[in-house]
mmCIF file of C-alpha atoms in Angstrom:
data_model
loop_
_atom_site.group_PDB
_atom_site.id
_atom_site.type_symbol
_atom_site.label_atom_id
_atom_site.label_comp_id
_atom_site.label_asym_id
_atom_site.label_seq_id
_atom_site.Cartn_x
_atom_site.Cartn_y
_atom_site.Cartn_z
ATOM 1 C CA MET A 1 60.485 -31.740 20.942
ATOM 2 C CA SER A 2 57.672 -34.105 20.010
ATOM 3 C CA LEU A 3 56.764 -34.958 16.418
ATOM 4 C CA PHE A 4 53.623 -32.856 16.446
ATOM 5 C CA ASP A 5 55.269 -29.904 18.215
ATOM 6 C CA GLY A 6 57.881 -29.822 15.468
ATOM 7 C CA ILE A 7 55.375 -30.016 12.647
ATOM 8 C CA ARG A 8 53.147 -27.335 14.110
ATOM 9 C CA LYS A 9 56.012 -24.850 13.782
ATOM 10 C CA ILE A 10 55.367 -24.998 10.040
ATOM 11 C CA PHE A 11 51.587 -24.837 9.920
ATOM 12 C CA THR A 12 48.946 -22.639 11.466
ATOM 13 C CA SER A 13 45.397 -23.887 11.765
ATOM 14 C CA GLY A 14 43.534 -20.588 11.566
ATOM 15 C CA PRO A 15 41.606 -18.876 14.324
ATOM 16 C CA LYS A 16 40.741 -20.992 17.327
ATOM 17 C CA PRO A 17 37.060 -21.727 17.920
ATOM 18 C CA VAL A 18 35.443 -19.329 20.352
ATOM 19 C CA GLU A 19 34.783 -21.003 23.680
ATOM 20 C CA PRO A 20 31.078 -20.857 24.497
ATOM 21 C CA THR A 21 29.804 -19.486 27.762
ATOM 22 C CA ARG A 22 27.632 -21.937 29.614
ATOM 23 C CA ASN A 23 24.713 -21.683 31.992
ATOM 24 C CA ASP A 24 22.340 -24.381 33.197
ATOM 25 C CA ALA A 25 19.253 -22.173 32.861
ATOM 26 C CA PRO A 26 17.721 -20.880 29.616
ATOM 27 C CA ALA A 27 18.250 -17.193 29.018
ATOM 28 C CA THR A 28 15.468 -14.685 29.452
ATOM 29 C CA PRO A 29 14.809 -12.443 26.399
ATOM 30 C CA ALA A 30 16.263 -9.493 28.277
ATOM 31 C CA ALA A 31 19.413 -11.401 29.168
ATOM 32 C CA ALA A 32 19.852 -12.604 25.595
ATOM 33 C CA ALA A 33 19.486 -9.074 24.275
ATOM 34 C CA ALA A 34 22.048 -7.793 26.763
ATOM 35 C CA GLU A 35 24.530 -10.456 25.675
ATOM 36 C CA SER A 36 24.126 -9.531 22.005
ATOM 37 C CA THR A 37 25.028 -5.851 22.462
ATOM 38 C CA VAL A 38 28.736 -6.664 22.075
ATOM 39 C CA ASP A 39 28.675 -9.505 19.550
ATOM 40 C CA PRO A 40 25.823 -11.410 17.943
ATOM 41 C CA THR A 41 25.451 -14.857 19.475
ATOM 42 C CA ILE A 42 24.055 -18.304 18.789
ATOM 43 C CA GLU A 43 22.309 -19.924 21.742
ATOM 44 C CA MET A 44 21.839 -23.665 22.141
ATOM 45 C CA VAL A 45 20.110 -25.528 24.969
ATOM 46 C CA ILE A 46 20.618 -29.298 25.241
ATOM 47 C CA ASP A 47 19.457 -31.367 28.218
ATOM 48 C CA GLY A 48 18.884 -28.186 30.225
ATOM 49 C CA GLU A 49 22.420 -26.884 29.620
ATOM 50 C CA ARG A 50 22.605 -23.592 27.786
ATOM 51 C CA SER A 51 25.600 -22.664 25.622
ATOM 52 C CA VAL A 52 26.111 -19.238 24.052
ATOM 53 C CA PHE A 53 28.547 -18.901 21.139
ATOM 54 C CA PRO A 54 29.693 -15.309 20.370
ATOM 55 C CA LEU A 55 30.192 -14.486 16.675
ATOM 56 C CA ALA A 56 33.373 -12.435 16.464
ATOM 57 C CA PRO A 57 33.926 -10.007 13.559
ATOM 58 C CA PHE A 58 34.782 -11.793 10.288
ATOM 59 C CA ALA A 59 34.672 -15.202 12.001
ATOM 60 C CA VAL A 60 33.031 -18.364 10.685
ATOM 61 C CA CYS A 61 31.164 -20.530 13.171
ATOM 62 C CA SER A 62 30.960 -24.127 11.926
ATOM 63 C CA ILE A 63 27.983 -26.259 12.954
ATOM 64 C CA GLY A 64 27.662 -30.019 12.688
ATOM 65 C CA ARG A 65 27.897 -33.448 14.267
ATOM 66 C CA SER A 66 31.703 -33.720 13.993
ATOM 67 C CA ALA A 67 33.611 -32.898 17.175
ATOM 68 C CA ASP A 68 35.869 -30.398 15.365
ATOM 69 C CA ASN A 69 33.002 -27.952 14.774
ATOM 70 C CA VAL A 70 32.576 -24.839 16.883
ATOM 71 C CA ILE A 71 28.957 -25.810 17.618
ATOM 72 C CA VAL A 72 28.620 -29.583 17.921
ATOM 73 C CA ILE A 73 25.075 -30.849 17.236
ATOM 74 C CA PRO A 74 24.726 -34.248 18.962
ATOM 75 C CA VAL A 75 21.815 -35.549 16.892
ATOM 76 C CA ALA A 76 21.817 -38.199 14.190
ATOM 77 C CA GLU A 77 20.011 -35.958 11.687
ATOM 78 C CA ALA A 78 22.929 -33.505 11.612
ATOM 79 C CA SER A 79 25.655 -33.954 8.990
ATOM 80 C CA ARG A 80 29.244 -33.973 10.180
ATOM 81 C CA ASN A 81 29.749 -30.505 8.703
ATOM 82 C CA HIS A 82 26.186 -29.251 8.430
ATOM 83 C CA ALA A 83 26.196 -25.447 8.218
ATOM 84 C CA THR A 84 28.126 -22.267 8.956
ATOM 85 C CA VAL A 85 27.271 -18.888 10.377
ATOM 86 C CA GLN A 86 29.627 -16.174 9.189
ATOM 87 C CA ARG A 87 29.748 -12.659 10.528
ATOM 88 C CA GLN A 88 30.463 -10.181 7.776
ATOM 89 C CA THR A 89 30.643 -6.370 7.902
ATOM 90 C CA GLY A 90 29.115 -4.985 11.087
ATOM 91 C CA ASN A 91 26.569 -7.364 12.606
ATOM 92 C CA ARG A 92 25.474 -8.992 9.337
ATOM 93 C CA CYS A 93 25.506 -12.748 9.969
ATOM 94 C CA VAL A 94 24.798 -15.232 7.194
ATOM 95 C CA LEU A 95 23.710 -18.831 7.755
ATOM 96 C CA THR A 96 24.740 -21.238 4.969
ATOM 97 C CA ASP A 97 23.651 -24.858 4.669
ATOM 98 C CA LEU A 98 26.600 -26.975 3.473
ATOM 99 C CA ARG A 99 24.493 -29.236 1.252
ATOM 100 C CA SER A 100 23.601 -31.256 4.348
ATOM 101 C CA ARG A 101 21.692 -34.501 4.053
ATOM 102 C CA ASN A 102 18.634 -33.393 6.046
ATOM 103 C CA GLY A 103 18.711 -29.655 5.502
ATOM 104 C CA THR A 104 18.619 -26.572 7.727
ATOM 105 C CA ASN A 105 15.427 -24.753 8.692
ATOM 106 C CA VAL A 106 14.988 -21.189 9.926
ATOM 107 C CA ASN A 107 11.666 -20.395 11.575
ATOM 108 C CA GLY A 108 10.222 -23.557 10.061
ATOM 109 C CA ARG A 109 11.346 -22.934 6.474
ATOM 110 C CA ARG A 110 14.156 -24.800 4.758
ATOM 111 C CA ILE A 111 16.983 -22.551 3.586
ATOM 112 C CA GLU A 112 20.213 -22.746 1.644
ATOM 113 C CA GLU A 113 21.443 -19.334 2.752
ATOM 114 C CA LYS A 114 19.876 -16.609 4.890
ATOM 115 C CA VAL A 115 20.854 -13.344 6.539
ATOM 116 C CA LEU A 116 19.902 -13.924 10.170
ATOM 117 C CA GLU A 117 17.585 -11.623 12.097
ATOM 118 C CA ASN A 118 17.337 -11.208 15.852
ATOM 119 C CA GLY A 119 15.324 -14.095 17.322
ATOM 120 C CA ASP A 120 15.592 -16.432 14.334
ATOM 121 C CA THR A 121 15.282 -20.093 15.328
ATOM 122 C CA ILE A 122 17.614 -22.455 13.451
ATOM 123 C CA THR A 123 16.464 -26.082 13.444
ATOM 124 C CA ILE A 124 18.781 -28.965 12.629
ATOM 125 C CA GLY A 125 17.067 -32.285 13.190
ATOM 126 C CA THR A 126 15.643 -32.130 16.709
ATOM 127 C CA CYS A 127 18.103 -29.462 17.852
ATOM 128 C CA GLU A 128 17.172 -25.777 17.961
ATOM 129 C CA LEU A 129 19.551 -22.821 17.976
ATOM 130 C CA VAL A 130 18.508 -19.202 18.494
ATOM 131 C CA TYR A 131 20.278 -16.239 16.920
ATOM 132 C CA HIS A 132 20.523 -13.087 19.050
ATOM 133 C CA GLY A 133 21.767 -9.994 17.253
ATOM 134 C CA PRO A 134 21.185 -6.226 17.350
ATOM 135 C CA GLU A 135 19.622 -4.419 14.419
ATOM 136 C CA LEU A 136 22.156 -4.147 11.616
ATOM 137 C CA PHE A 137 24.340 -1.102 12.307
ATOM 138 C CA ALA A 138 21.609 0.224 14.674
ATOM 139 C CA GLY A 139 20.213 2.449 11.912
ATOM 140 C CA ALA A 140 23.582 3.991 11.062
ATOM 141 C CA THR A 141 25.089 4.021 7.605
ATOM 142 C CA PRO A 142 26.931 0.721 7.071
ATOM 143 C CA PRO A 143 30.711 1.053 6.800
ATOM 144 C CA PRO A 144 32.087 0.658 3.265
ATOM 145 C CA GLN A 145 32.895 -2.905 2.329
ATOM 146 C CA SER A 146 36.515 -3.722 1.719
ATOM 147 C CA GLU A 147 37.740 -6.555 -0.461
ATOM 148 C CA LYS A 148 40.704 -6.905 1.878
ATOM 149 C CA THR A 149 38.637 -7.446 5.007
ATOM 150 C CA GLN A 150 35.271 -8.763 3.847
ATOM 151 C CA PHE A 151 34.922 -12.439 4.737
ATOM 152 C CA PHE A 152 32.528 -14.819 3.061
ATOM 153 C CA VAL A 153 31.986 -18.503 2.430
ATOM 154 C CA GLN A 154 30.677 -19.838 -0.851
ATOM 155 C CA ASN A 155 29.868 -23.312 -2.087
ATOM 156 C CA SER A 156 32.262 -24.335 -4.844
ATOM 157 C CA LEU A 157 33.198 -27.494 -6.679
ATOM 158 C CA VAL A 158 36.543 -28.643 -5.305
ATOM 159 C CA THR A 159 38.916 -31.567 -5.563
ATOM 160 C CA VAL A 160 40.497 -32.566 -2.255
ATOM 161 C CA LEU A 161 43.756 -34.493 -1.959
ATOM 162 C CA VAL A 162 44.602 -35.993 1.435
ATOM 163 C CA ILE A 163 48.136 -37.251 2.039
ATOM 164 C CA ASP A 164 48.794 -39.287 5.175
ATOM 165 C CA ILE A 165 52.205 -40.507 6.310
ATOM 166 C CA ARG A 166 51.839 -43.990 7.762
ATOM 167 C CA ASP A 167 53.480 -45.623 10.778
ATOM 168 C CA ASN A 168 54.319 -42.346 12.533
ATOM 169 C CA VAL A 169 54.513 -43.976 15.957
ATOM 170 C CA THR A 170 56.748 -46.816 14.755
ATOM 171 C CA TRP A 171 59.109 -44.429 12.947
ATOM 172 C CA ALA A 172 59.350 -42.157 15.999
ATOM 173 C CA LYS A 173 60.311 -45.140 18.169
ATOM 174 C CA GLU A 174 62.913 -46.384 15.684
ATOM 175 C CA LEU A 175 64.549 -43.042 14.885
ATOM 176 C CA GLY A 176 63.697 -41.029 17.977
ATOM 177 C CA ASP A 177 61.174 -38.210 18.148
ATOM 178 C CA ASP A 178 63.597 -35.439 17.215
ATOM 179 C CA ARG A 179 65.034 -37.068 14.088
ATOM 180 C CA TRP A 180 61.642 -38.270 12.855
ATOM 181 C CA ALA A 181 60.096 -34.837 13.452
ATOM 182 C CA GLU A 182 62.916 -33.263 11.420
ATOM 183 C CA LEU A 183 62.315 -35.671 8.521
ATOM 184 C CA VAL A 184 58.561 -35.120 8.586
ATOM 185 C CA MET A 185 59.036 -31.353 8.570
ATOM 186 C CA LYS A 186 61.232 -31.670 5.484
ATOM 187 C CA LEU A 187 58.631 -33.860 3.783
ATOM 188 C CA ILE A 188 55.847 -31.419 4.584
ATOM 189 C CA GLU A 189 57.853 -28.440 3.340
ATOM 190 C CA ALA A 190 58.532 -30.331 0.110
ATOM 191 C CA ALA A 191 54.852 -31.237 -0.181
ATOM 192 C CA ARG A 192 53.868 -27.594 0.247
ATOM 193 C CA THR A 193 56.196 -26.587 -2.571
ATOM 194 C CA ILE A 194 54.788 -29.276 -4.866
ATOM 195 C CA LEU A 195 51.168 -28.363 -4.153
ATOM 196 C CA ASP A 196 51.911 -24.689 -4.782
ATOM 197 C CA SER A 197 53.629 -25.517 -8.073
ATOM 198 C CA ARG A 198 50.579 -27.544 -9.141
ATOM 199 C CA HIS A 199 48.258 -24.574 -8.557
ATOM 200 C CA CYS A 200 46.654 -25.866 -5.372
ATOM 201 C CA SER A 201 44.077 -23.327 -4.141
ATOM 202 C CA GLY A 202 44.779 -23.998 -0.472
ATOM 203 C CA GLN A 203 46.464 -26.459 1.824
ATOM 204 C CA LYS A 204 46.352 -27.282 5.483
ATOM 205 C CA TYR A 205 48.055 -29.535 8.023
ATOM 206 C CA ILE A 206 45.468 -31.556 9.945
ATOM 207 C CA GLY A 207 46.652 -34.050 12.544
ATOM 208 C CA ASP A 208 49.186 -36.240 10.757
ATOM 209 C CA ALA A 209 47.853 -35.485 7.273
ATOM 210 C CA ILE A 210 48.198 -32.789 4.634
ATOM 211 C CA MET A 211 45.119 -31.587 2.762
ATOM 212 C CA GLY A 212 45.334 -29.869 -0.616
ATOM 213 C CA VAL A 213 42.255 -28.247 -2.172
ATOM 214 C CA TRP A 214 41.779 -27.258 -5.817
ATOM 215 C CA GLU A 215 38.800 -25.020 -6.577
ATOM 216 C CA HIS A 216 37.143 -25.433 -9.985
ATOM 217 C CA SER A 217 35.257 -23.004 -12.181
ATOM 218 C CA GLY A 218 31.582 -23.859 -12.584
ATOM 219 C CA ASN A 219 30.394 -27.417 -12.059
ATOM 220 C CA VAL A 220 32.995 -29.343 -14.038
ATOM 221 C CA ILE A 221 36.656 -30.281 -13.669
ATOM 222 C CA ALA A 222 38.953 -29.431 -16.549
ATOM 223 C CA ASN A 223 40.863 -32.511 -17.710
ATOM 224 C CA ALA A 224 44.150 -30.610 -17.588
ATOM 225 C CA GLN A 225 43.528 -29.655 -13.959
ATOM 226 C CA LEU A 226 42.869 -33.212 -12.799
ATOM 227 C CA ALA A 227 45.913 -34.407 -14.764
ATOM 228 C CA GLU A 228 47.986 -31.818 -12.892
ATOM 229 C CA ILE A 229 46.626 -33.006 -9.532
ATOM 230 C CA LEU A 230 47.635 -36.588 -10.370
ATOM 231 C CA THR A 231 51.062 -35.298 -11.393
ATOM 232 C CA ALA A 232 51.341 -33.724 -7.936
ATOM 233 C CA VAL A 233 50.812 -37.210 -6.468
ATOM 234 C CA SER A 234 53.666 -38.559 -8.610
ATOM 235 C CA ASP A 235 55.857 -35.622 -7.562
ATOM 236 C CA LEU A 236 55.154 -36.408 -3.918
ATOM 237 C CA ARG A 237 56.126 -40.019 -4.362
ATOM 238 C CA LYS A 238 59.483 -38.976 -5.833
ATOM 239 C CA VAL A 239 60.123 -36.646 -2.882
ATOM 240 C CA PHE A 240 59.459 -39.482 -0.448
ATOM 241 C CA SER A 241 61.786 -41.815 -2.381
ATOM 242 C CA ASP A 242 64.545 -39.199 -2.493
ATOM 243 C CA MET A 243 64.176 -38.616 1.241
ATOM 244 C CA GLU A 244 64.523 -42.323 1.954
ATOM 245 C CA ALA A 245 67.742 -42.505 -0.064
ATOM 246 C CA SER A 246 69.338 -39.333 1.321
ATOM 247 C CA SER A 247 68.478 -40.160 4.940
ATOM 248 C CA ASN A 248 69.740 -43.765 4.789
ATOM 249 C CA LEU A 249 66.498 -45.143 6.202
ATOM 250 C CA PRO A 250 66.064 -48.876 6.835
ATOM 251 C CA ARG A 251 62.807 -49.106 4.860
ATOM 252 C CA PRO A 252 60.515 -46.983 2.675
ATOM 253 C CA ILE A 253 58.331 -44.237 4.135
ATOM 254 C CA LEU A 254 54.811 -45.272 3.250
ATOM 255 C CA PHE A 255 51.970 -42.861 2.624
ATOM 256 C CA GLY A 256 48.455 -43.064 1.265
ATOM 257 C CA CYS A 257 46.371 -40.615 -0.749
ATOM 258 C CA GLY A 258 42.633 -40.057 -0.984
ATOM 259 C CA LEU A 259 41.272 -37.947 -3.846
ATOM 260 C CA ASN A 260 37.661 -36.825 -3.994
ATOM 261 C CA SER A 261 35.583 -34.100 -5.620
ATOM 262 C CA GLY A 262 32.325 -32.408 -4.719
ATOM 263 C CA HIS A 263 30.867 -29.175 -3.456
ATOM 264 C CA ALA A 264 32.266 -27.655 -0.279
ATOM 265 C CA ALA A 265 32.195 -24.366 1.592
ATOM 266 C CA ILE A 266 35.257 -22.262 0.779
ATOM 267 C CA GLY A 267 36.275 -19.018 2.506
ATOM 268 C CA ASN A 268 38.337 -16.135 1.148
ATOM 269 C CA MET A 269 40.722 -15.717 4.064
ATOM 270 C CA ALA A 270 44.012 -17.537 4.669
ATOM 271 C CA GLY A 271 43.683 -20.557 6.916
ATOM 272 C CA GLN A 272 40.002 -21.136 6.151
ATOM 273 C CA ALA A 273 39.518 -24.800 5.400
ATOM 274 C CA ALA A 274 37.053 -26.331 2.998
ATOM 275 C CA LEU A 275 34.067 -27.850 4.765
ATOM 276 C CA GLY A 276 31.616 -30.497 3.636
ATOM 277 C CA ASP A 277 31.066 -34.164 2.867
ATOM 278 C CA ALA A 278 33.389 -33.984 -0.142
ATOM 279 C CA VAL A 279 36.264 -33.143 2.214
ATOM 280 C CA ASN A 280 35.330 -35.786 4.771
ATOM 281 C CA LYS A 281 35.123 -38.445 2.082
ATOM 282 C CA ALA A 282 38.650 -37.647 0.857
ATOM 283 C CA PHE A 283 39.964 -38.425 4.356
ATOM 284 C CA ARG A 284 37.910 -41.619 4.511
ATOM 285 C CA LEU A 285 39.153 -42.725 1.093
ATOM 286 C CA GLU A 286 42.747 -42.295 2.226
ATOM 287 C CA SER A 287 42.005 -44.533 5.216
ATOM 288 C CA ALA A 288 40.357 -47.040 2.867
ATOM 289 C CA THR A 289 43.573 -47.465 0.845
ATOM 290 C CA LYS A 290 44.780 -49.876 3.511
ATOM 291 C CA GLU A 291 41.704 -52.091 3.080
ATOM 292 C CA LEU A 292 41.861 -51.783 -0.706
ATOM 293 C CA GLY A 293 45.564 -52.643 -0.765
ATOM 294 C CA CYS A 294 46.491 -49.592 -2.820
ATOM 295 C CA ASN A 295 48.276 -46.250 -2.436
ATOM 296 C CA LEU A 296 45.719 -43.976 -4.077
ATOM 297 C CA ALA A 297 41.921 -44.112 -3.855
ATOM 298 C CA ILE A 298 39.996 -41.810 -6.203
ATOM 299 C CA GLY A 299 36.300 -41.188 -5.630
ATOM 300 C CA LYS A 300 34.148 -41.935 -8.671
ATOM 301 C CA ALA A 301 32.723 -38.405 -8.478
ATOM 302 C CA THR A 302 36.135 -36.981 -9.406
ATOM 303 C CA ILE A 303 36.080 -38.804 -12.744
ATOM 304 C CA ASP A 304 32.377 -38.080 -13.286
ATOM 305 C CA TYR A 305 32.969 -34.314 -13.028
ATOM 306 C CA LEU A 306 35.505 -34.279 -15.889
ATOM 307 C CA THR A 307 34.703 -31.939 -18.759
ATOM 308 C CA LYS A 308 35.665 -34.642 -21.265
ATOM 309 C CA PRO A 309 34.891 -38.147 -19.969
ATOM 310 C CA LEU A 310 37.252 -41.052 -20.373
ATOM 311 C CA ALA A 311 36.388 -43.964 -22.605
ATOM 312 C CA PRO A 312 35.383 -47.061 -20.571
ATOM 313 C CA GLY A 313 38.589 -48.821 -21.562
ATOM 314 C CA ASP A 314 40.702 -45.939 -20.225
ATOM 315 C CA LEU A 315 39.223 -46.082 -16.734
ATOM 316 C CA PRO A 316 41.030 -47.840 -13.893
ATOM 317 C CA GLU A 317 39.365 -50.808 -12.251
ATOM 318 C CA GLN A 318 36.389 -49.675 -10.187
ATOM 319 C CA LYS A 319 35.810 -51.147 -6.741
ATOM 320 C CA THR A 320 33.432 -50.488 -3.870
ATOM 321 C CA VAL A 321 34.369 -49.953 -0.252
ATOM 322 C CA LEU A 322 32.449 -49.222 2.914
ATOM 323 C CA VAL A 323 33.531 -45.772 4.062
ATOM 324 C CA LYS A 324 33.054 -44.807 7.689
ATOM 325 C CA GLY A 325 30.248 -42.295 8.113
ATOM 326 C CA PHE A 326 28.570 -43.047 4.771
ATOM 327 C CA PRO A 327 25.652 -45.503 4.681
ATOM 328 C CA GLU A 328 26.219 -47.101 1.269
ATOM 329 C CA PRO A 329 29.381 -48.655 -0.246
ATOM 330 C CA GLU A 330 31.326 -46.023 -2.177
ATOM 331 C CA PRO A 331 32.520 -46.604 -5.768
ATOM 332 C CA VAL A 332 36.232 -45.855 -6.027
ATOM 333 C CA PHE A 333 39.160 -46.302 -8.371
ATOM 334 C CA ALA A 334 42.024 -47.990 -6.512
ATOM 335 C CA LEU A 335 45.503 -47.369 -7.943
ATOM 336 C CA ASP A 336 49.133 -47.819 -7.100
ATOM 337 C CA PHE A 337 51.363 -44.789 -7.502
ATOM 338 C CA ASP A 338 52.945 -46.369 -10.597
ATOM 339 C CA GLN A 339 49.573 -46.116 -12.378
ATOM 340 C CA ALA A 340 49.012 -42.409 -11.696
ATOM 341 C CA PRO A 341 51.181 -41.002 -14.560
ATOM 342 C CA ALA A 342 49.461 -43.145 -17.210
ATOM 343 C CA LEU A 343 46.011 -42.153 -15.889
ATOM 344 C CA ALA A 344 47.036 -38.490 -16.015
ATOM 345 C CA GLU A 345 48.099 -38.912 -19.644
ATOM 346 C CA ARG A 346 44.785 -40.562 -20.591
ATOM 347 C CA ILE A 347 42.795 -37.814 -18.864
ATOM 348 C CA LEU A 348 44.828 -35.125 -20.623
ATOM 349 C CA ALA A 349 44.451 -36.835 -24.005
ATOM 350 C CA ALA A 350 40.666 -37.091 -23.579
ATOM 351 C CA GLY A 351 40.443 -33.329 -22.984
#
């Protein structure tokens, strides 16, 4: 059993993206209409190759430049996670811009959110997508909405914590795949328990990292909530230390954390990940801890969103770091794990 096979027994990653159907020729209007009689679709033509993406009931179709989107837009003007199309009750499909840098246009007009109509042209940079969908419910009375099945995405202020275990390959070679996979599974299970106890809104295993998301009310972060998130980081460090001691390991298990806040798209179904630049930056900040020589990198935005700001003397040292995918150096607070409890106390006292 490989490391990743073992870990994936614990986590599920939500519904798999729908594979597009492909055709080298653009569709005729009649053909597009025929395709949309079963499910609404999004059509994209790039370099003469046509791709059609069916929108399954209650599914979210992510659109952006990043390769992990359902519809990948290979143009520089597209943000990594640019927009989503979500199919709600019946054939009602809603396009939502995820606060992208260059915006999303429908039929030449910039939108933040729009219920799509048959034939709508979605423009992202130089790329055009066409929505094909039947009339909503074909004139019939819409089925009653159910809170248990209705699926939506909304933009919310979130704080994202990314935890990445370092030196996976080296550990697997030293201990063997099976033993290392067993240890990692124990660490992840412990991390899940900690995040749940600290009122994490959602968590997900992504590659060799764990992502925890806390959703905030309104456009501010309560001091007590951020203090609790930092306490979760301290709890995680203790779990790692205890694991090292109980497993008689030759050296410490190292991990880094990136913490960032901002607006992201959040769904209301299990397994739906947060999407947006705020999430991407949290992953990039974790990677930057190696360059910064620290364990924990906190985006300046996280501190700026606090309901009660810290006095200048209570702030950690601020640094700047070039973060992959972002054009300007990012202001961050670089900390070692030993500094996290004192920062949590100062944040709590300020609130």
